[in-house]
Structures are given as C-alpha cells and as structure tokens.
C-alpha cells in the first residue's frame, strides 16, 4: 500500500484551477521527482500532500486513512515538509532552529530528551552545518539557511519527506550533498518527494518522475521513461539533449522551440 496517495485532487486558488483531477502515490523507500514548468502546480501539490492545503475535490490518504482526519501532531510526526523559502524573523541560533524540528515529538516546550538531542546532533552532522550551530540563522547566506532548514527537516525523522526545490539556493557541492542525504533517507525506507528544476539531478537520484503541466499530470513513470526528449520537449517548449556517459545522465535544454 502507498504511504501517501492522492486521487482526483483539484485545487482552485484565486479563481484559477491550479491542480486538476490529479492522482499520484508515494511509496516508502522511493524518491519521487516532481518536475514541470513554472506555474505547473508543483508547490501547490506538495502543500496538499503535506496537509497544509485542503483540495477542493478529491482525496488524500496517509497510510490508507484520510489525511485531514489525522491529528495535527500525528501528521507532523509522519510528514516532514520543506518549503521553497522558510524565512526566520527572529535572531535564533542554528541549533535552536534545528531543534524546532523535534517539536511534534515534545511533551513540553522547554524539554528535549536524550533521544531528541541525538537526533538533532545527527541532523546537524548529516546536513553538514555543525560548524554553523552557534551562529544566528538570520545572519546566514541563503544557501547556508537552506542547509539549516534541511537539518531541521531531518531532525524530525519523518517517514515522509516533501522537499520543494531544496537545492535551488545551493552551490554544486551542496546540491549533490543534499540530494545524497535525501537519497540515503529513501534507501532507509523513507518516502521522499522532491520538486526539482535540475533535470540531471532528477535523472541521477529519482526512481520515478511526476511531470506536471497546467495543473495536471503530463507524464508519470520510471525516470528513464519520462526524462527523454519526446516527453519533455512538448511540456517545456525547448529542445532537449540527453547525454549518457557510462550510466551518468545529463539532460541539457539547449534551444527554445
């Protein structure tokens, strides 16, 4: 059974259809890449999957049960959501921000048990932000802040990770590192869905691809079947070249159609 399943989901925002009768599923142990042009509905889809936005029609089920019927704390323990931008308006140090990822597991605001401390330390290490933990998060660069938010996500140890463009602000090293961390979580049984614009990263790390266009599913299937010119070019409006060097795939948009 799918960990998270959507059936016939539609969403209207500001009088405009943003998602239209969309169905998809996310299973434990896989990384699903969600791709598509700007405005295709990718971020809205992730918010629906996280339970932050109720669809106007259709169903969202978590472990076979209607998502909105789960208590908020239970949903937060099971689903970790990383938005495109997570602004921090208070001068909190990095470690405190990462500890906030444990809030769904706490029995009180001012206590962190030993297990939580271990989870926070592991998250700081895995996201490679240990050296930043004493600094104020609102004084960090955009890329450093993104890495801290990834650490906060990891600290909660959710069974489902939903990440919206987690590598957009990162340099080449940290893009690869972030994707490796998410892939490692998937290999350990976490269900991971990640919104990406870098098609080469999607080809390298994602087992399945969901291609959105105008709020609907343009294509959905194995990465090797979706990430090809015949599928991508009509949706993106560009010509695509796919280079394969000993199994390492690069997908290059090279000319507008």
PDB file of C-alpha atoms in Angstrom, residues 98-103 116 118-124 149-158:
ATOM      1  CA  UNK A  98      17.172  22.620  14.113  1.00  0.00           C
ATOM      2  CA  UNK A  99      15.720  21.628  17.496  1.00  0.00           C
ATOM      3  CA  UNK A 100      12.381  23.043  16.326  1.00  0.00           C
ATOM      4  CA  UNK A 101      12.207  20.038  14.022  1.00  0.00           C
ATOM      5  CA  UNK A 102      11.568  17.964  17.149  1.00  0.00           C
ATOM      6  CA  UNK A 103       8.501  19.950  18.249  1.00  0.00           C
ATOM      7  CA  UNK A 116      15.981  14.215  20.656  1.00  0.00           C
ATOM      8  CA  UNK A 118      20.939  12.661  19.470  1.00  0.00           C
ATOM      9  CA  UNK A 119      18.572  13.262  16.544  1.00  0.00           C
ATOM     10  CA  UNK A 120      19.441  16.969  16.441  1.00  0.00           C
ATOM     11  CA  UNK A 121      23.161  16.273  16.553  1.00  0.00           C
ATOM     12  CA  UNK A 122      22.851  13.688  13.784  1.00  0.00           C
ATOM     13  CA  UNK A 123      20.843  16.141  11.673  1.00  0.00           C
ATOM     14  CA  UNK A 124      23.461  18.873  12.137  1.00  0.00           C
ATOM     15  CA  UNK A 149      16.304  24.017   7.169  1.00  0.00           C
ATOM     16  CA  UNK A 150      17.269  20.649   5.704  1.00  0.00           C
ATOM     17  CA  UNK A 151      18.824  19.792   9.073  1.00  0.00           C
ATOM     18  CA  UNK A 152      15.608  20.850  10.836  1.00  0.00           C
ATOM     19  CA  UNK A 153      13.659  18.563   8.498  1.00  0.00           C
ATOM     20  CA  UNK A 154      15.980  15.627   9.208  1.00  0.00           C
ATOM     21  CA  UNK A 155      15.823  16.166  12.977  1.00  0.00           C
ATOM     22  CA  UNK A 156      12.134  15.286  12.989  1.00  0.00           C
ATOM     23  CA  UNK A 157      12.880  11.860  11.458  1.00  0.00           C
ATOM     24  CA  UNK A 158       9.615  11.779   9.468  1.00  0.00           C
TER      25      UNK A 158
END
